[in-house]
mmCIF file of C-alpha atoms in Angstrom:
data_model
loop_
_atom_site.group_PDB
_atom_site.id
_atom_site.type_symbol
_atom_site.label_atom_id
_atom_site.label_comp_id
_atom_site.label_asym_id
_atom_site.label_seq_id
_atom_site.Cartn_x
_atom_site.Cartn_y
_atom_site.Cartn_z
ATOM 1 C CA MET R 823 30.805 -28.385 -27.839
ATOM 2 C CA ARG R 824 30.559 -24.496 -27.409
ATOM 3 C CA THR R 825 27.512 -22.852 -28.890
ATOM 4 C CA ALA R 826 28.241 -20.129 -31.389
ATOM 5 C CA PRO R 827 27.511 -16.686 -30.161
ATOM 6 C CA LEU R 828 24.467 -14.674 -31.479
ATOM 7 C CA ARG R 829 25.151 -12.281 -34.344
ATOM 8 C CA GLY R 830 23.281 -9.583 -36.107
ATOM 9 C CA ALA R 831 19.773 -8.796 -35.365
ATOM 10 C CA GLY R 832 19.402 -11.785 -32.931
ATOM 11 C CA ALA R 833 22.216 -10.370 -30.880
ATOM 12 C CA GLY R 834 20.933 -6.900 -30.882
ATOM 13 C CA ARG R 835 17.365 -8.093 -29.660
ATOM 14 C CA ALA R 836 19.031 -10.166 -26.942
ATOM 15 C CA GLU R 837 21.171 -7.258 -25.631
ATOM 16 C CA SER R 838 18.262 -4.776 -25.607
ATOM 17 C CA TRP R 839 16.219 -7.312 -23.645
ATOM 18 C CA CYS R 840 19.045 -7.773 -21.111
ATOM 19 C CA ARG R 841 19.273 -4.164 -20.757
ATOM 20 C CA ARG R 842 15.593 -3.573 -20.133
ATOM 21 C CA LEU R 843 15.811 -6.174 -17.430
ATOM 22 C CA LEU R 844 18.725 -4.370 -15.982
ATOM 23 C CA ARG R 845 16.760 -1.314 -15.167
ATOM 24 C CA ALA R 846 15.505 -3.078 -11.995
ATOM 25 C CA TYR R 847 18.896 -2.285 -10.499
ATOM 26 C CA PRO R 848 19.651 1.151 -8.992
ATOM 27 C CA PRO R 849 21.329 3.556 -11.747
ATOM 28 C CA ALA R 850 24.476 3.545 -9.521
ATOM 29 C CA TYR R 851 24.789 -0.199 -9.639
ATOM 30 C CA ARG R 852 24.147 -0.326 -13.338
ATOM 31 C CA ALA R 853 26.834 2.206 -14.046
ATOM 32 C CA VAL R 854 29.517 -0.158 -12.173
ATOM 33 C CA HIS R 855 28.232 -3.523 -13.139
ATOM 34 C CA GLY R 856 25.848 -3.192 -15.966
ATOM 35 C CA GLU R 857 28.167 -4.043 -18.694
ATOM 36 C CA GLU R 858 29.371 -7.083 -16.734
ATOM 37 C CA ILE R 859 25.968 -8.378 -16.206
ATOM 38 C CA VAL R 860 24.757 -7.902 -19.876
ATOM 39 C CA GLY R 861 27.829 -9.716 -21.109
ATOM 40 C CA THR R 862 27.365 -12.668 -18.804
ATOM 41 C CA LEU R 863 23.753 -13.110 -19.727
ATOM 42 C CA LEU R 864 24.526 -12.920 -23.544
ATOM 43 C CA GLU R 865 27.242 -15.466 -22.997
ATOM 44 C CA VAL R 866 24.889 -17.838 -21.157
ATOM 45 C CA SER R 867 22.073 -17.384 -23.618
ATOM 46 C CA ALA R 868 24.156 -17.440 -26.619
ATOM 47 C CA GLY R 869 22.197 -20.323 -28.382
ATOM 48 C CA GLY R 870 18.742 -19.441 -27.121
ATOM 49 C CA GLY R 871 18.313 -15.632 -27.949
ATOM 50 C CA ARG R 872 16.665 -13.979 -24.875
ATOM 51 C CA PRO R 873 17.367 -15.204 -21.414
ATOM 52 C CA SER R 874 15.373 -18.036 -19.857
ATOM 53 C CA ILE R 875 12.410 -17.197 -17.558
ATOM 54 C CA ARG R 876 14.640 -18.169 -14.527
ATOM 55 C CA GLU R 877 17.400 -15.943 -15.626
ATOM 56 C CA CYS R 878 14.927 -13.022 -16.032
ATOM 57 C CA VAL R 879 13.224 -13.679 -12.643
ATOM 58 C CA GLY R 880 16.655 -13.787 -10.926
ATOM 59 C CA LEU R 881 17.818 -10.596 -12.738
ATOM 60 C CA VAL R 882 14.628 -8.678 -11.644
ATOM 61 C CA THR R 883 14.548 -9.908 -8.124
ATOM 62 C CA GLY R 884 18.315 -9.201 -7.758
ATOM 63 C CA GLY R 885 17.602 -5.656 -9.004
ATOM 64 C CA LEU R 886 14.762 -5.118 -6.623
ATOM 65 C CA ALA R 887 16.751 -6.403 -3.650
ATOM 66 C CA ALA R 888 19.653 -3.947 -4.522
ATOM 67 C CA ARG R 889 17.132 -1.152 -4.698
ATOM 68 C CA LEU R 890 15.945 -2.002 -1.306
ATOM 69 C CA ARG R 891 19.366 -2.208 0.259
ATOM 70 C CA GLU R 892 20.278 1.008 -1.161
ATOM 71 C CA ARG R 893 17.232 2.817 0.113
ATOM 72 C CA THR R 894 17.684 1.273 3.522
ATOM 73 C CA ALA R 895 21.222 2.377 3.611
ATOM 74 C CA ARG R 896 20.600 5.977 2.517
ATOM 75 C CA SER R 897 17.359 6.495 4.530
ATOM 76 C CA GLY R 898 17.064 7.863 8.070
ATOM 77 C CA PRO R 899 16.482 5.558 11.354
ATOM 78 C CA TRP R 900 14.462 2.575 10.599
ATOM 79 C CA TRP R 901 11.703 3.307 12.887
ATOM 80 C CA ALA R 902 11.239 6.782 11.256
ATOM 81 C CA ASP R 903 11.050 5.169 7.850
ATOM 82 C CA GLY R 904 8.681 2.588 9.166
ATOM 83 C CA LEU R 905 6.454 5.020 10.651
ATOM 84 C CA ALA R 906 6.366 7.098 7.477
ATOM 85 C CA LEU R 907 5.463 4.036 5.513
ATOM 86 C CA GLY R 908 2.728 2.981 7.957
ATOM 87 C CA ALA R 909 1.271 6.467 7.763
ATOM 88 C CA LEU R 910 1.319 6.434 3.925
ATOM 89 C CA LEU R 911 -0.590 3.116 3.954
ATOM 90 C CA THR R 912 -3.138 4.392 6.460
ATOM 91 C CA ALA R 913 -3.699 7.560 4.311
ATOM 92 C CA LEU R 914 -4.183 5.250 1.404
ATOM 93 C CA ILE R 915 -6.997 3.164 3.179
ATOM 94 C CA ASN R 916 -8.503 6.478 4.398
ATOM 95 C CA LEU R 917 -8.589 8.004 0.820
ATOM 96 C CA LEU R 918 -10.211 4.862 -0.559
ATOM 97 C CA GLY R 919 -12.967 5.001 2.136
ATOM 98 C CA ASP R 920 -13.515 8.911 1.508
ATOM 99 C CA LEU R 921 -13.752 8.257 -2.298
ATOM 100 C CA THR R 922 -16.469 5.648 -1.689
ATOM 101 C CA MET R 923 -18.435 8.105 0.429
ATOM 102 C CA VAL R 924 -18.271 10.732 -2.341
ATOM 103 C CA GLU R 925 -19.573 8.149 -4.679
ATOM 104 C CA VAL R 926 -22.441 7.203 -2.423
ATOM 105 C CA ASP R 927 -23.471 10.895 -1.528
ATOM 106 C CA PRO R 928 -22.080 13.339 -3.977
ATOM 107 C CA GLY R 929 -24.230 16.225 -2.685
ATOM 108 C CA SER R 930 -22.481 16.034 0.919
ATOM 109 C CA PRO R 931 -19.589 18.049 1.988
ATOM 110 C CA ASN R 932 -17.530 14.715 1.580
ATOM 111 C CA PRO R 933 -15.925 15.825 -1.795
ATOM 112 C CA VAL R 934 -13.896 18.665 0.204
ATOM 113 C CA TRP R 935 -12.944 15.960 2.706
ATOM 114 C CA ALA R 936 -11.946 13.699 0.025
ATOM 115 C CA ILE R 937 -9.644 16.231 -1.891
ATOM 116 C CA GLY R 938 -8.029 16.745 1.575
ATOM 117 C CA SER R 939 -7.296 13.172 1.988
ATOM 118 C CA ALA R 940 -6.070 13.016 -1.759
ATOM 119 C CA VAL R 941 -3.595 15.843 -0.910
ATOM 120 C CA LEU R 942 -2.608 14.143 2.272
ATOM 121 C CA PHE R 943 -1.718 10.946 0.460
ATOM 122 C CA LEU R 944 0.187 12.621 -2.324
ATOM 123 C CA ALA R 945 2.094 14.740 0.341
ATOM 124 C CA LEU R 946 3.161 11.609 2.108
ATOM 125 C CA LEU R 947 3.904 9.725 -1.004
ATOM 126 C CA ARG R 948 6.313 12.679 -2.219
ATOM 127 C CA GLY R 949 7.797 13.151 1.292
ATOM 128 C CA ARG R 950 6.239 16.562 1.954
ATOM 129 C CA LEU R 951 5.910 16.224 5.729
ATOM 130 C CA TRP R 952 5.133 19.896 6.396
ATOM 131 C CA VAL R 953 2.203 19.542 3.991
ATOM 132 C CA ALA R 954 0.880 16.555 5.336
ATOM 133 C CA LEU R 955 1.147 17.285 8.981
ATOM 134 C CA PRO R 956 -1.617 20.086 9.189
ATOM 135 C CA LEU R 957 -3.932 18.008 7.057
ATOM 136 C CA ALA R 958 -3.467 14.943 9.253
ATOM 137 C CA LEU R 959 -4.165 17.129 12.351
ATOM 138 C CA LEU R 960 -7.092 18.892 10.747
ATOM 139 C CA GLU R 961 -8.735 15.413 9.850
ATOM 140 C CA ALA R 962 -7.921 13.857 13.191
ATOM 141 C CA TYR R 963 -9.969 17.062 14.920
ATOM 142 C CA GLN R 964 -12.850 16.914 12.333
ATOM 143 C CA ILE R 965 -13.599 13.163 12.887
ATOM 144 C CA ASN R 966 -13.464 13.767 16.721
ATOM 145 C CA ARG R 967 -15.217 17.111 17.038
ATOM 146 C CA SER R 968 -18.264 15.642 18.720
ATOM 147 C CA LEU R 969 -15.907 14.192 21.362
ATOM 148 C CA ILE R 970 -13.714 17.182 21.672
ATOM 149 C CA GLY R 971 -16.702 19.756 21.667
ATOM 150 C CA GLY R 972 -16.722 23.168 20.110
ATOM 151 C CA GLU R 973 -18.320 23.784 16.486
ATOM 152 C CA SER R 974 -15.047 25.054 14.897
ATOM 153 C CA ILE R 975 -11.534 25.562 15.418
ATOM 154 C CA LEU R 976 -11.245 29.118 16.951
ATOM 155 C CA GLY R 977 -14.311 29.975 14.664
ATOM 156 C CA VAL R 978 -12.225 30.011 11.629
ATOM 157 C CA VAL R 979 -12.192 26.456 10.340
ATOM 158 C CA PRO R 980 -15.786 25.310 9.701
ATOM 159 C CA ASP R 981 -16.944 21.710 10.465
ATOM 160 C CA PHE R 982 -16.973 19.594 7.428
ATOM 161 C CA GLY R 983 -16.477 15.793 6.550
ATOM 162 C CA PRO R 984 -17.570 12.782 8.731
ATOM 163 C CA ASP R 985 -17.962 12.913 12.548
ATOM 164 C CA TYR R 986 -17.148 9.379 13.484
ATOM 165 C CA GLY R 987 -16.438 9.694 17.190
ATOM 166 C CA SER R 988 -16.020 6.016 17.421
ATOM 167 C CA GLY R 989 -12.992 4.036 18.918
ATOM 168 C CA GLU R 990 -11.899 2.363 15.536
ATOM 169 C CA MET R 991 -11.888 5.417 13.400
ATOM 170 C CA VAL R 992 -10.313 7.658 16.119
ATOM 171 C CA THR R 993 -7.477 5.078 16.486
ATOM 172 C CA ARG R 994 -6.850 5.171 12.648
ATOM 173 C CA TYR R 995 -6.765 8.932 12.107
ATOM 174 C CA GLY R 996 -5.241 9.536 15.525
ATOM 175 C CA ALA R 997 -2.297 7.115 14.999
ATOM 176 C CA MET R 998 -1.648 8.533 11.675
ATOM 177 C CA ALA R 999 -1.436 12.317 13.146
ATOM 178 C CA ALA R 1000 0.660 11.103 15.951
ATOM 179 C CA ALA R 1001 3.049 9.323 13.723
ATOM 180 C CA LEU R 1002 3.477 12.527 11.803
ATOM 181 C CA VAL R 1003 3.970 14.634 14.852
ATOM 182 C CA VAL R 1004 6.853 12.315 15.808
ATOM 183 C CA LEU R 1005 8.466 12.546 12.204
ATOM 184 C CA ALA R 1006 8.277 16.265 12.465
ATOM 185 C CA VAL R 1007 9.936 16.493 15.845
ATOM 186 C CA LEU R 1008 12.630 14.234 14.176
ATOM 187 C CA ALA R 1009 12.794 16.591 11.271
ATOM 188 C CA VAL R 1010 13.297 19.699 13.482
ATOM 189 C CA ARG R 1011 15.996 17.947 15.738
ATOM 190 C CA ARG R 1012 17.991 16.099 13.119
ATOM 191 C CA SER R 1013 16.988 17.715 9.850
ATOM 192 C CA SER R 1014 15.846 14.138 8.508
ATOM 193 C CA ARG R 1015 12.673 14.216 6.532
ATOM 194 C CA PRO R 1016 10.580 11.340 5.105
ATOM 195 C CA GLN R 1017 11.798 10.262 1.595
ATOM 196 C CA SER R 1018 9.620 10.259 -1.525
ATOM 197 C CA ARG R 1019 8.309 6.776 -2.454
ATOM 198 C CA SER R 1020 7.347 5.273 -5.840
ATOM 199 C CA TRP R 1021 4.378 6.416 -7.864
ATOM 200 C CA TRP R 1022 3.555 2.634 -8.036
ATOM 201 C CA TRP R 1023 1.690 2.975 -4.614
ATOM 202 C CA VAL R 1024 -1.076 4.638 -6.669
ATOM 203 C CA ALA R 1025 -1.608 1.409 -8.579
ATOM 204 C CA ALA R 1026 -2.907 -0.055 -5.155
ATOM 205 C CA LEU R 1027 -5.595 2.671 -5.065
ATOM 206 C CA ALA R 1028 -6.455 1.986 -8.622
ATOM 207 C CA ILE R 1029 -6.786 -1.632 -8.063
ATOM 208 C CA MET R 1030 -9.241 -1.264 -5.043
ATOM 209 C CA TRP R 1031 -11.430 1.380 -6.926
ATOM 210 C CA ALA R 1032 -11.557 -0.634 -9.919
ATOM 211 C CA ALA R 1033 -12.605 -3.875 -7.922
ATOM 212 C CA ARG R 1034 -15.410 -1.692 -6.229
ATOM 213 C CA HIS R 1035 -16.874 -1.219 -9.783
ATOM 214 C CA VAL R 1036 -16.721 -4.792 -11.044
ATOM 215 C CA HIS R 1037 -19.838 -6.643 -10.418
ATOM 216 C CA LEU R 1038 -19.604 -10.578 -11.210
ATOM 217 C CA PRO R 1039 -22.982 -12.487 -10.702
ATOM 218 C CA MET R 1040 -22.531 -15.645 -8.745
ATOM 219 C CA SER R 1041 -25.917 -17.029 -8.230
ATOM 220 C CA SER R 1042 -29.527 -15.598 -7.857
ATOM 221 C CA HIS R 1043 -32.193 -15.826 -5.215
ATOM 222 C CA ALA R 1044 -36.113 -15.263 -4.953
ATOM 223 C CA GLU R 1045 -37.364 -12.106 -3.666
ATOM 224 C CA THR R 1046 -40.959 -10.860 -3.417
ATOM 225 C CA PHE R 1047 -41.824 -7.335 -4.677
ATOM 226 C CA CYS R 1048 -45.048 -5.585 -3.714
ATOM 227 C CA SER R 1049 -46.508 -2.491 -5.135
ATOM 228 C CA SER R 1050 -48.579 0.176 -3.496
ATOM 229 C CA GLU R 1051 -51.873 -1.772 -4.733
ATOM 230 C CA THR R 1052 -50.480 -4.750 -2.611
ATOM 231 C CA VAL R 1053 -49.894 -6.749 -5.896
ATOM 232 C CA CYS R 1054 -47.048 -8.873 -5.165
ATOM 233 C CA HIS R 1055 -44.764 -10.895 -7.573
ATOM 234 C CA VAL R 1056 -41.620 -13.033 -7.014
ATOM 235 C CA ALA R 1057 -38.383 -12.063 -8.962
ATOM 236 C CA ARG R 1058 -34.983 -13.633 -9.244
ATOM 237 C CA VAL R 1059 -32.352 -11.174 -7.881
ATOM 238 C CA PRO R 1060 -28.676 -11.789 -8.657
ATOM 239 C CA ASP R 1061 -26.157 -12.284 -6.014
ATOM 240 C CA TYR R 1062 -22.851 -10.743 -6.830
ATOM 241 C CA LEU R 1063 -19.287 -11.905 -6.082
ATOM 242 C CA PRO R 1064 -17.726 -9.526 -3.510
ATOM 243 C CA VAL R 1065 -14.988 -8.513 -5.786
ATOM 244 C CA VAL R 1066 -13.859 -5.647 -3.648
ATOM 245 C CA ASP R 1067 -13.555 -7.971 -0.499
ATOM 246 C CA LEU R 1068 -11.541 -10.293 -2.512
ATOM 247 C CA ALA R 1069 -9.339 -7.596 -3.860
ATOM 248 C CA ARG R 1070 -8.670 -6.199 -0.404
ATOM 249 C CA VAL R 1071 -7.514 -9.768 0.807
ATOM 250 C CA GLY R 1072 -5.500 -10.330 -2.204
ATOM 251 C CA LEU R 1073 -3.917 -6.964 -2.129
ATOM 252 C CA THR R 1074 -3.135 -7.131 1.686
ATOM 253 C CA MET R 1075 -1.564 -10.550 1.403
ATOM 254 C CA ALA R 1076 0.547 -9.563 -1.612
ATOM 255 C CA LEU R 1077 1.849 -6.399 0.147
ATOM 256 C CA LEU R 1078 2.349 -8.380 3.558
ATOM 257 C CA SER R 1079 4.331 -11.182 1.477
ATOM 258 C CA CYS R 1080 6.445 -8.494 -0.208
ATOM 259 C CA GLY R 1081 7.181 -7.141 3.175
ATOM 260 C CA VAL R 1082 8.376 -10.392 4.465
ATOM 261 C CA TRP R 1083 10.650 -10.627 1.284
ATOM 262 C CA ALA R 1084 11.948 -7.131 1.879
ATOM 263 C CA THR R 1085 12.740 -8.004 5.447
ATOM 264 C CA ALA R 1086 14.538 -11.123 4.417
ATOM 265 C CA VAL R 1087 16.760 -8.997 2.120
ATOM 266 C CA THR R 1088 17.472 -6.209 4.126
ATOM 267 C CA ARG R 1089 17.185 -7.645 7.529
ATOM 268 C CA ASP R 1090 15.509 -4.535 8.830
ATOM 269 C CA LEU R 1091 12.556 -3.894 11.057
ATOM 270 C CA ARG R 1092 11.112 -0.923 9.148
ATOM 271 C CA TRP R 1093 8.854 -3.065 6.976
ATOM 272 C CA ALA R 1094 7.541 -4.962 10.105
ATOM 273 C CA LEU R 1095 6.852 -1.541 11.865
ATOM 274 C CA ALA R 1096 4.974 -0.275 8.883
ATOM 275 C CA ALA R 1097 2.834 -3.468 8.626
ATOM 276 C CA ALA R 1098 2.113 -3.679 12.413
ATOM 277 C CA PHE R 1099 1.291 0.128 12.369
ATOM 278 C CA VAL R 1100 -1.478 -0.483 9.583
ATOM 279 C CA PHE R 1101 -2.582 -3.853 11.043
ATOM 280 C CA LEU R 1102 -3.240 -2.598 14.596
ATOM 281 C CA THR R 1103 -4.883 0.759 13.374
ATOM 282 C CA SER R 1104 -6.959 -0.648 10.430
ATOM 283 C CA SER R 1105 -8.126 -4.186 11.548
ATOM 284 C CA GLY R 1106 -10.761 -2.827 13.913
ATOM 285 C CA PRO R 1107 -12.559 -0.713 11.218
ATOM 286 C CA TYR R 1108 -12.425 -3.767 8.762
ATOM 287 C CA LEU R 1109 -13.890 -6.045 11.210
ATOM 288 C CA ALA R 1110 -16.697 -3.719 12.058
ATOM 289 C CA LEU R 1111 -17.227 -3.115 8.420
ATOM 290 C CA THR R 1112 -17.687 -6.759 7.391
ATOM 291 C CA GLU R 1113 -19.635 -7.708 10.651
ATOM 292 C CA GLY R 1114 -22.812 -9.545 9.260
ATOM 293 C CA VAL R 1115 -21.513 -9.260 5.724
ATOM 294 C CA VAL R 1116 -18.495 -11.627 5.762
ATOM 295 C CA PRO R 1117 -18.699 -14.875 7.788
ATOM 296 C CA THR R 1118 -16.924 -14.522 11.117
ATOM 297 C CA THR R 1119 -14.646 -17.485 10.392
ATOM 298 C CA VAL R 1120 -13.466 -15.913 7.174
ATOM 299 C CA THR R 1121 -12.738 -12.451 8.840
ATOM 300 C CA ALA R 1122 -10.948 -14.402 11.652
ATOM 301 C CA VAL R 1123 -8.679 -16.339 9.323
ATOM 302 C CA PHE R 1124 -7.845 -13.159 7.185
ATOM 303 C CA TRP R 1125 -6.917 -11.369 10.598
ATOM 304 C CA ALA R 1126 -4.754 -14.310 11.603
ATOM 305 C CA LEU R 1127 -2.970 -14.432 8.460
ATOM 306 C CA GLN R 1128 -2.084 -10.943 8.696
ATOM 307 C CA ALA R 1129 -0.922 -11.450 12.270
ATOM 308 C CA VAL R 1130 1.287 -14.460 11.035
ATOM 309 C CA LEU R 1131 3.028 -12.470 8.351
ATOM 310 C CA VAL R 1132 3.693 -9.481 10.504
ATOM 311 C CA GLY R 1133 5.203 -11.768 13.007
ATOM 312 C CA ALA R 1134 7.229 -13.439 10.435
ATOM 313 C CA MET R 1135 8.683 -9.959 9.675
ATOM 314 C CA VAL R 1136 9.702 -9.466 13.075
ATOM 315 C CA VAL R 1137 11.238 -12.878 13.554
ATOM 316 C CA THR R 1138 13.331 -12.576 10.376
ATOM 317 C CA ALA R 1139 14.691 -9.028 11.217
ATOM 318 C CA ARG R 1140 15.545 -10.161 14.700
ATOM 319 C CA ARG R 1141 17.475 -13.131 13.323
ATOM 320 C CA GLY R 1142 19.405 -10.837 10.998
ATOM 321 C CA ALA R 1143 20.175 -8.492 13.818
ATOM 322 C CA ARG R 1144 21.538 -11.379 15.811
ATOM 323 C CA ALA R 1145 23.583 -12.697 12.910
ATOM 324 C CA ARG R 1146 25.204 -9.188 12.502
ATOM 325 C CA ALA R 1147 26.004 -8.899 16.221
#
């Protein structure tokens, strides 16, 4: 027995819900297939109002997959887009660290440095290569000025910001600057510039910034405090859950899992290249940062999981390339 179609307000609400879900698809795809998809959903869910959760998830994932395929088809070489995405993620990591430095020491020159990092991140987010390139080169010089020598660039640009001079940070900033130099050469020779990306990437920065300011008491321990008169007393000091570390692990795993899914959808190596770029340039600083804070076993497991997911992207893309060949 066939279910009677929805009428009146019920049909209008169901159709509005279907059209909201349809926004997951690219505009060009909606213009061609939108009415057909909405009609099919209304027919399938005629007796139950809104589409089921399974149908909603399928529609949204299908739309996101269509957007990924469309972007892959209209973007430049896969390796250039992968480098641009890797540079963007590295700039995001650097910006989060710079904002933390500003919070710890507001009176230092770090606010100027953080503003430069924010402009660099926004320039890469919107595909402004010629704005991002000089900023990346300047940052790479500033953090290595003790190794390069000289007090300023031609006596014009003063020294400001941190002077790391260590292998881990040299790798991160140097790799980002080198990637942008390669993209600049490609832009000059082929007139191919990085494309702008979604503002949703700012949400990752907001999540990590919020996690840094969340303090969840986990337990407490006894600690002895002594005053100048050598009067000592024992007090209970709370131990807080490392929310920012948990957020970093969770966000990293979520983004890498999305990368595996994007690779499976597009059969393209750009997502693997971006993930490998960030993994190889940022794992060293993270391991140094968490030394003595996070147990070595936990850090090693986190590192291994990242390596496995990056490897899964490479294997998935290679299988797709062999299938097309």
